[in-house]
Backbone as CSV, one residue per row, in Angstrom:
resi,resn,N_x,N_y,N_z,CA_x,CA_y,CA_z,C_x,C_y,C_z
1,LEU,3.261,13.138,-148.156,3.207,13.344,-146.822,2.279,12.161,-146.294
2,ILE,3.033,11.376,-145.621,2.012,9.804,-145.093,1.491,10.216,-143.621
3,ILE,0.467,9.851,-143.229,0.298,10.228,-141.868,-0.652,8.674,-141.386
4,THR,0.418,8.362,-140.196,-0.148,6.799,-139.804,-0.835,7.027,-138.722
5,TYR,-1.971,6.665,-138.442,-3.342,6.315,-137.450,-3.050,5.278,-136.645
6,ASP,-2.746,5.352,-135.536,-2.536,4.262,-134.659,-4.110,4.119,-133.522
7,SER,-4.751,3.556,-133.806,-5.712,3.548,-132.533,-5.864,2.054,-131.903
8,GLN,-4.766,1.330,-132.033,-4.359,0.030,-130.934,-4.314,0.533,-129.888
9,SER,-5.014,-0.410,-128.777,-4.398,-0.089,-127.517,-3.361,-1.358,-127.266
10,PRO,-2.088,-0.719,-126.555,-1.070,-1.586,-126.205,-1.906,-3.061,-124.927
11,THR,-1.472,-4.345,-125.501,-1.955,-5.423,-124.847,-0.920,-5.907,-123.586
12,PRO,-1.204,-5.921,-122.526,0.151,-6.505,-121.864,-0.265,-7.890,-121.396
13,VAL,1.029,-8.782,-121.388,0.599,-10.521,-120.667,1.442,-10.364,-119.488
14,LEU,0.561,-10.904,-118.626,1.324,-11.309,-117.574,1.687,-12.840,-117.136
15,THR,3.022,-13.304,-116.744,3.737,-14.198,-116.375,3.900,-14.090,-115.042
16,THR,4.044,-15.607,-114.895,4.908,-15.814,-113.707,5.615,-17.348,-113.929
17,THR,6.850,-17.303,-113.252,7.565,-18.837,-113.078,7.041,-19.450,-111.754
18,ALA,6.217,-18.826,-110.834,5.730,-19.648,-109.995,4.560,-20.496,-109.820
19,THR,4.388,-22.025,-109.594,3.622,-22.862,-109.662,2.517,-22.735,-108.747
20,THR,1.389,-23.346,-109.117,0.422,-23.214,-108.159,0.066,-24.457,-107.438
21,PRO,-0.369,-24.863,-106.149,0.019,-24.231,-105.326,1.729,-24.400,-104.878
22,THR,1.923,-23.435,-104.156,3.682,-23.316,-104.037,3.712,-22.763,-102.428
23,LEU,5.043,-23.231,-101.763,5.555,-22.697,-100.362,6.776,-21.992,-100.767
24,ASP,7.159,-21.593,-102.205,8.224,-20.764,-102.460,7.952,-19.468,-102.761
25,THR,8.531,-18.475,-102.045,8.561,-17.312,-102.259,9.888,-16.503,-102.520
26,PRO,9.806,-15.276,-102.840,9.050,-14.506,-103.369,8.429,-14.998,-105.104
27,PHE,7.143,-14.749,-105.432,6.777,-15.101,-106.717,7.511,-14.043,-107.894
28,ALA,7.909,-14.557,-108.985,8.588,-13.794,-109.888,7.661,-13.676,-111.107
29,TYR,7.413,-12.453,-111.386,6.297,-11.850,-112.474,7.126,-10.749,-113.684
30,THR,6.607,-11.410,-114.877,6.958,-10.621,-115.878,5.956,-9.846,-116.570
31,VAL,5.683,-8.896,-117.034,4.500,-7.976,-117.799,5.452,-7.861,-119.310
32,THR,5.072,-8.285,-120.110,5.298,-7.551,-121.283,3.931,-7.240,-122.426
33,PHE,4.353,-5.814,-122.811,3.418,-5.409,-123.543,3.958,-5.752,-125.400
34,ASP,2.897,-5.698,-126.057,2.857,-6.266,-127.394,3.633,-4.853,-128.183
35,GLU,3.945,-3.485,-127.627,4.487,-2.045,-127.744,5.181,-1.924,-126.662
36,ILE,6.013,-0.545,-127.374,6.614,0.223,-126.144,5.624,1.156,-125.746
37,VAL,5.546,1.113,-124.268,4.687,1.670,-123.304,5.528,2.816,-122.366
38,THR,4.852,4.077,-122.131,5.396,4.703,-121.124,4.286,4.898,-119.960
39,GLY,4.978,5.202,-118.674,3.685,5.549,-117.587,3.744,4.485,-116.676
40,PHE,4.363,2.860,-117.255,3.893,2.254,-116.115,4.829,1.932,-114.862
41,GLU,3.958,2.146,-113.925,4.578,1.969,-112.539,4.221,1.048,-111.892
42,GLU,5.288,0.653,-110.647,5.088,-0.318,-109.544,3.639,-0.204,-108.994
43,GLY,3.248,1.100,-108.487,1.876,1.452,-108.084,0.778,0.804,-108.964
44,ASP,1.192,0.651,-110.231,-0.560,0.492,-111.194,-0.790,-1.098,-111.448
45,ILE,0.103,-1.913,-110.775,-0.227,-3.264,-110.636,-1.244,-3.420,-109.422
46,ASP,-2.267,-4.176,-109.481,-3.172,-4.691,-108.474,-2.641,-6.012,-107.691
47,ILE,-2.695,-5.786,-106.337,-2.228,-7.117,-105.682,-2.936,-7.455,-104.684
48,SER,-3.614,-8.634,-104.827,-4.516,-9.041,-103.374,-3.459,-10.229,-102.535
49,ASN,-3.188,-9.784,-101.191,-2.811,-10.533,-100.278,-1.092,-10.940,-100.829
50,GLY,-0.662,-9.965,-100.861,0.958,-9.641,-101.527,1.457,-8.334,-101.286
51,THR,2.520,-8.388,-101.614,3.808,-6.846,-101.600,4.519,-7.187,-102.465
52,ILE,4.567,-5.841,-103.444,5.325,-6.025,-104.491,6.898,-5.489,-104.219
53,SER,8.057,-6.072,-105.037,9.320,-5.556,-104.612,10.102,-5.874,-105.949
54,ALA,11.216,-5.334,-106.124,12.158,-5.241,-107.260,11.538,-5.022,-108.488
55,PHE,10.827,-3.921,-108.831,10.025,-3.448,-109.561,10.975,-3.129,-110.540
56,SER,11.182,-3.526,-111.959,12.046,-3.175,-112.862,11.201,-3.100,-114.328
57,GLY,11.940,-2.289,-115.438,12.057,-2.464,-116.882,11.567,-1.058,-117.330
58,SER,11.407,-1.381,-118.647,11.187,0.047,-119.472,10.520,-0.933,-120.506
59,GLY,10.350,0.231,-121.783,9.704,-0.259,-122.900,8.532,-1.030,-122.821
60,VAL,8.913,-2.572,-123.096,7.823,-3.446,-123.666,7.742,-4.601,-122.220
61,SER,9.103,-4.611,-121.493,9.485,-5.643,-120.663,9.353,-4.945,-119.473
62,TYR,8.660,-5.647,-118.338,8.695,-5.470,-116.766,8.717,-6.411,-116.120
63,THR,9.954,-6.586,-114.590,9.447,-7.664,-113.954,9.339,-7.169,-112.423
64,PHE,9.067,-7.886,-111.843,8.918,-7.614,-109.931,8.829,-9.186,-109.691
65,ASN,8.459,-8.947,-108.012,8.450,-9.958,-107.388,7.107,-9.814,-106.505
66,VAL,6.204,-10.424,-105.915,5.400,-10.614,-105.281,5.505,-11.520,-104.366
67,THR,5.157,-10.966,-102.744,5.542,-11.915,-101.742,4.196,-11.944,-100.841
68,PRO,3.825,-13.220,-100.808,2.246,-13.130,-100.132,2.672,-12.376,-98.764
69,ILE,1.355,-12.066,-98.103,1.150,-11.561,-97.096,0.543,-12.967,-95.789
70,GLU,-0.186,-13.659,-96.377,-0.411,-14.965,-95.626,-0.706,-15.723,-96.607
71,PHE,-0.816,-17.230,-95.889,-1.770,-18.407,-96.861,-2.975,-18.284,-97.446
72,GLY,-2.822,-18.387,-98.636,-4.059,-18.500,-99.266,-4.095,-18.156,-100.939
73,ASN,-4.766,-17.533,-101.625,-4.556,-17.195,-102.974,-4.143,-15.485,-102.946
74,VAL,-3.075,-15.692,-103.783,-2.258,-14.059,-104.111,-2.749,-14.136,-105.645
75,SER,-3.243,-13.042,-105.900,-3.931,-12.498,-107.086,-3.107,-11.414,-107.609
76,VAL,-2.669,-11.352,-109.037,-1.973,-10.090,-109.634,-2.308,-9.594,-110.328
77,GLU,-2.670,-8.525,-110.899,-3.641,-8.048,-112.219,-2.940,-6.744,-112.503
78,VAL,-2.937,-6.320,-114.030,-2.675,-5.208,-114.475,-3.638,-4.531,-115.027
79,PRO,-4.260,-3.532,-114.589,-5.620,-3.026,-115.054,-5.505,-2.132,-116.412
80,ALA,-6.665,-1.968,-117.020,-6.536,-1.017,-118.359,-6.482,0.589,-117.940
81,GLY,-5.239,0.980,-118.622,-5.208,2.126,-118.601,-4.074,2.785,-117.596
82,VAL,-3.267,1.946,-117.352,-1.911,2.474,-116.546,-1.115,2.599,-117.515
83,ALA,-0.664,2.551,-118.641,-0.094,2.858,-119.611,-0.422,3.273,-120.548
84,ILE,0.688,4.084,-121.607,-0.002,4.443,-122.750,1.244,3.962,-123.922
85,ASP,0.742,4.040,-124.995,1.956,3.870,-125.995,2.226,5.120,-127.122
86,ALA,3.208,5.311,-128.073,3.573,6.708,-128.431,2.314,7.482,-129.027
87,ALA,1.116,6.837,-129.475,0.173,7.460,-129.880,-0.799,7.845,-128.480
88,GLY,-0.795,7.532,-127.642,-1.410,8.134,-126.505,-2.347,7.063,-126.169
89,ASN,-2.372,6.201,-126.598,-3.727,4.842,-126.344,-3.011,4.125,-125.049
90,PRO,-4.473,3.827,-124.414,-4.103,3.527,-123.154,-4.296,1.865,-123.279
91,ASN,-3.283,0.919,-122.470,-3.424,-0.241,-122.623,-4.683,-1.080,-122.102
92,THR,-4.920,-2.563,-122.709,-5.639,-3.385,-121.929,-5.461,-3.669,-120.738
93,ALA,-6.401,-4.298,-120.076,-5.694,-5.049,-119.103,-5.350,-6.857,-119.589
94,ALA,-4.575,-6.697,-118.200,-3.794,-8.386,-118.753,-4.783,-9.088,-117.668
95,THR,-5.039,-10.419,-117.857,-5.376,-11.201,-117.463,-4.979,-11.719,-116.056
96,GLN,-5.846,-11.862,-115.045,-5.166,-11.808,-113.518,-4.753,-13.108,-113.513
97,LEU,-3.795,-13.091,-112.376,-3.153,-14.549,-112.555,-2.862,-14.883,-110.930
98,SER,-3.655,-16.055,-110.456,-3.554,-16.221,-109.257,-2.798,-17.362,-108.549
99,ILE,-2.014,-17.288,-107.351,-1.471,-18.372,-107.349,-1.408,-18.945,-105.816
100,VAL,-1.756,-20.170,-105.323,-1.877,-20.545,-104.045,-0.771,-20.629,-103.230
101,TYR,-0.539,-19.717,-101.970,0.635,-20.168,-101.363,0.130,-20.902,-100.044
102,TYR,0.636,-21.731,-99.652,-0.192,-22.704,-98.609,1.073,-23.304,-97.806
103,ASP,0.961,-23.613,-96.638,2.100,-23.881,-96.034,1.634,-25.298,-95.218
104,LYS,1.238,-26.570,-96.193,0.897,-27.936,-95.836,-0.215,-28.159,-95.335
105,VAL,-0.997,-27.278,-95.402,-2.366,-27.070,-94.726,-3.493,-26.701,-95.766
106,LEU,-4.148,-27.279,-96.684,-5.131,-26.770,-97.547,-6.247,-26.851,-97.190
107,ASN,-7.020,-25.762,-97.146,-8.246,-25.115,-96.818,-9.476,-25.008,-97.467
108,VAL,-10.642,-26.589,-97.497,-11.443,-26.293,-97.715,-12.919,-25.759,-97.099
109,PRO,-13.495,-25.026,-97.394,-13.553,-24.483,-98.921,-13.023,-22.824,-98.926
110,SER,-12.167,-22.432,-98.203,-11.651,-21.293,-98.241,-10.798,-20.951,-99.211
111,VAL,-9.853,-21.864,-99.380,-8.620,-21.673,-100.670,-9.262,-22.610,-101.787
112,PHE,-9.840,-23.946,-101.167,-9.822,-24.829,-102.572,-11.282,-25.383,-102.567
113,SER,-12.339,-24.883,-103.318,-13.410,-25.177,-103.333,-14.250,-26.739,-103.093
114,THR,-13.148,-27.701,-103.310,-13.693,-29.158,-102.837,-12.402,-29.652,-102.577
115,ILE,-12.720,-30.879,-101.716,-12.162,-31.730,-101.185,-10.916,-32.291,-102.157
116,GLN,-11.542,-32.668,-103.204,-10.872,-33.157,-104.344,-9.542,-32.493,-105.204
117,SER,-9.990,-31.011,-104.998,-8.871,-30.151,-105.725,-7.853,-29.995,-104.815
118,ALA,-8.100,-29.873,-103.404,-7.145,-29.943,-102.510,-6.028,-31.094,-102.141
119,ILE,-6.820,-32.326,-102.230,-6.067,-33.397,-102.580,-5.290,-33.443,-103.821
120,ASP,-5.545,-32.853,-104.907,-5.258,-33.086,-106.281,-3.858,-32.114,-106.223
121,ALA,-3.841,-31.237,-105.527,-2.879,-30.074,-105.164,-1.837,-30.514,-103.954
122,SER,-2.284,-31.611,-103.526,-1.410,-31.783,-101.668,-0.200,-32.455,-102.411
123,VAL,0.558,-32.766,-101.495,1.892,-33.479,-101.738,1.615,-34.391,-100.340
124,ASN,2.667,-35.818,-100.752,2.804,-36.507,-99.301,3.274,-35.630,-97.931
125,GLY,2.587,-35.945,-96.954,2.598,-35.046,-95.586,1.648,-33.940,-95.502
126,ASP,1.160,-33.593,-96.517,0.114,-32.584,-96.368,-1.114,-32.852,-95.657
127,THR,-1.958,-32.108,-94.943,-3.202,-32.127,-94.441,-4.267,-31.303,-95.524
128,VAL,-5.179,-31.890,-95.446,-6.325,-31.094,-96.364,-7.840,-30.881,-95.249
129,LEU,-7.505,-29.651,-94.638,-8.510,-29.036,-93.371,-9.642,-29.042,-94.252
130,VAL,-10.823,-29.495,-93.712,-12.318,-29.177,-94.445,-12.779,-28.599,-93.556
131,ALA,-13.519,-27.334,-93.752,-14.572,-26.682,-92.882,-15.867,-27.406,-92.619
132,SER,-16.863,-26.769,-91.592,-18.027,-27.508,-91.712,-18.986,-27.390,-92.818
133,GLY,-19.455,-28.363,-92.845,-20.508,-28.223,-94.386,-20.726,-29.629,-94.644
134,THR,-21.193,-29.907,-95.611,-21.693,-31.305,-96.241,-21.399,-30.987,-97.783
135,TYR,-20.183,-32.050,-98.136,-19.647,-32.283,-99.278,-19.705,-33.397,-100.110
136,THR,-20.588,-33.136,-101.388,-21.013,-34.259,-101.943,-19.887,-34.404,-103.160
137,GLU,-19.126,-35.108,-102.879,-18.165,-35.616,-104.261,-17.237,-36.984,-103.968
138,ASN,-16.787,-37.570,-105.015,-16.144,-38.512,-104.932,-14.766,-38.539,-104.393
139,ILE,-13.967,-39.136,-103.930,-12.752,-38.786,-103.522,-11.867,-40.065,-104.050
140,ASN,-10.771,-39.378,-104.593,-9.169,-40.044,-104.932,-8.003,-39.582,-104.365
141,PHE,-7.583,-40.182,-103.522,-6.601,-39.931,-102.713,-5.071,-40.068,-103.559
142,ASN,-5.315,-40.649,-104.802,-4.394,-40.697,-105.941,-3.117,-41.410,-105.018
143,GLY,-3.186,-41.969,-104.194,-1.913,-42.844,-103.544,-1.015,-42.092,-102.488
144,LYS,-1.684,-40.917,-102.439,-0.893,-39.752,-101.530,-0.943,-39.837,-100.249
145,ASN,0.243,-39.689,-99.242,0.106,-39.847,-97.921,-0.456,-38.824,-97.051
146,ILE,-1.409,-38.341,-97.007,-1.870,-37.316,-96.705,-2.698,-37.692,-95.380
147,VAL,-3.220,-36.417,-94.839,-4.312,-36.500,-93.942,-5.522,-35.473,-94.685
148,VAL,-6.990,-36.021,-94.048,-7.723,-35.241,-94.859,-8.701,-35.303,-93.310
149,GLY,-8.870,-33.949,-92.826,-9.811,-34.160,-91.741,-10.541,-32.547,-91.619
150,SER,-11.418,-32.930,-90.375,-12.366,-31.730,-90.104,-11.580,-30.680,-89.281
151,LEU,-11.710,-29.398,-88.770,-11.864,-28.331,-88.050,-11.447,-29.085,-86.793
152,TYR,-11.793,-30.603,-86.130,-11.298,-31.410,-85.302,-9.872,-30.919,-84.818
153,LEU,-9.083,-31.039,-86.150,-7.798,-31.377,-86.007,-7.116,-29.990,-85.188
154,THR,-7.810,-28.976,-85.612,-6.892,-27.624,-85.259,-8.123,-26.750,-84.176
155,THR,-9.200,-27.146,-83.926,-10.082,-26.427,-82.737,-10.484,-27.717,-81.770
156,GLN,-10.237,-28.893,-81.764,-10.506,-29.790,-81.039,-12.158,-29.664,-80.655
157,ASP,-12.866,-29.507,-81.993,-14.367,-29.351,-81.678,-14.773,-30.775,-81.851
158,THR,-15.731,-31.147,-80.775,-16.216,-32.239,-80.947,-17.461,-32.832,-81.312
159,ASP,-17.883,-31.817,-81.864,-19.430,-32.069,-82.844,-18.622,-32.521,-84.307
160,ARG,-18.331,-33.829,-84.280,-18.561,-34.455,-85.467,-19.465,-34.239,-86.655
161,LYS,-20.339,-33.983,-86.109,-21.783,-33.981,-87.063,-21.633,-32.759,-87.980
162,SER,-20.575,-31.965,-87.833,-20.580,-30.320,-88.479,-19.997,-30.789,-89.634
163,THR,-19.167,-31.536,-90.168,-18.555,-31.803,-91.587,-19.044,-33.476,-91.952
164,ARG,-19.801,-33.118,-93.000,-20.273,-34.293,-93.709,-19.634,-34.655,-95.098
165,LEU,-19.201,-35.988,-95.497,-18.865,-36.201,-96.980,-20.073,-37.106,-97.244
166,ASN,-20.537,-36.887,-98.067,-21.684,-37.958,-99.085,-20.682,-38.407,-99.896
167,SER,-20.549,-39.495,-100.267,-19.814,-39.884,-101.203,-20.104,-41.526,-101.612
168,SER,-20.103,-41.711,-102.512,-20.077,-43.549,-103.050,-19.148,-43.668,-103.641
169,HIS,-17.844,-42.975,-103.734,-16.707,-43.760,-104.437,-15.840,-43.001,-103.586
170,VAL,-14.989,-43.561,-102.846,-13.617,-43.313,-102.126,-12.331,-44.147,-102.814
171,VAL,-11.531,-43.508,-103.242,-9.988,-44.512,-103.719,-8.894,-43.752,-103.087
172,ILE,-8.120,-45.170,-102.268,-7.295,-44.223,-101.590,-5.825,-44.831,-102.427
């Protein structure tokens, strides 16, 4: 008589074909477990700023799409304990994935924490919109044809003192 004891929890890996930032929707995702699981359902996936569709799969592989609700970060995660293996062990949590969905306007600091990170994510023709505050960083436009501006661009706020850039190095 041979008895096998399985105490290992199944481990999910969450992947996507989407790049960040992006305008392309929906985002396609795959969850791959390292062993066969049961009980994994559409409602088990935690999504911030998005809706799920086209959920399918069984065993070790599941796929689904996520469509953003609004511009900004879209986060997807598979929490611990939503599926079990044949021995009844609950899964571990998958690493959360976040995709930035934007429409040619990259917002600092609500979506991008720095002006430079927004510039790095931009493409020619984009606008980096900077909220009120003081930003101390060096800026490199990397040769991009973009607009970097304060909220005046959208609100016509004439208080130009509300957004300041303290920089000793600006490269265009």
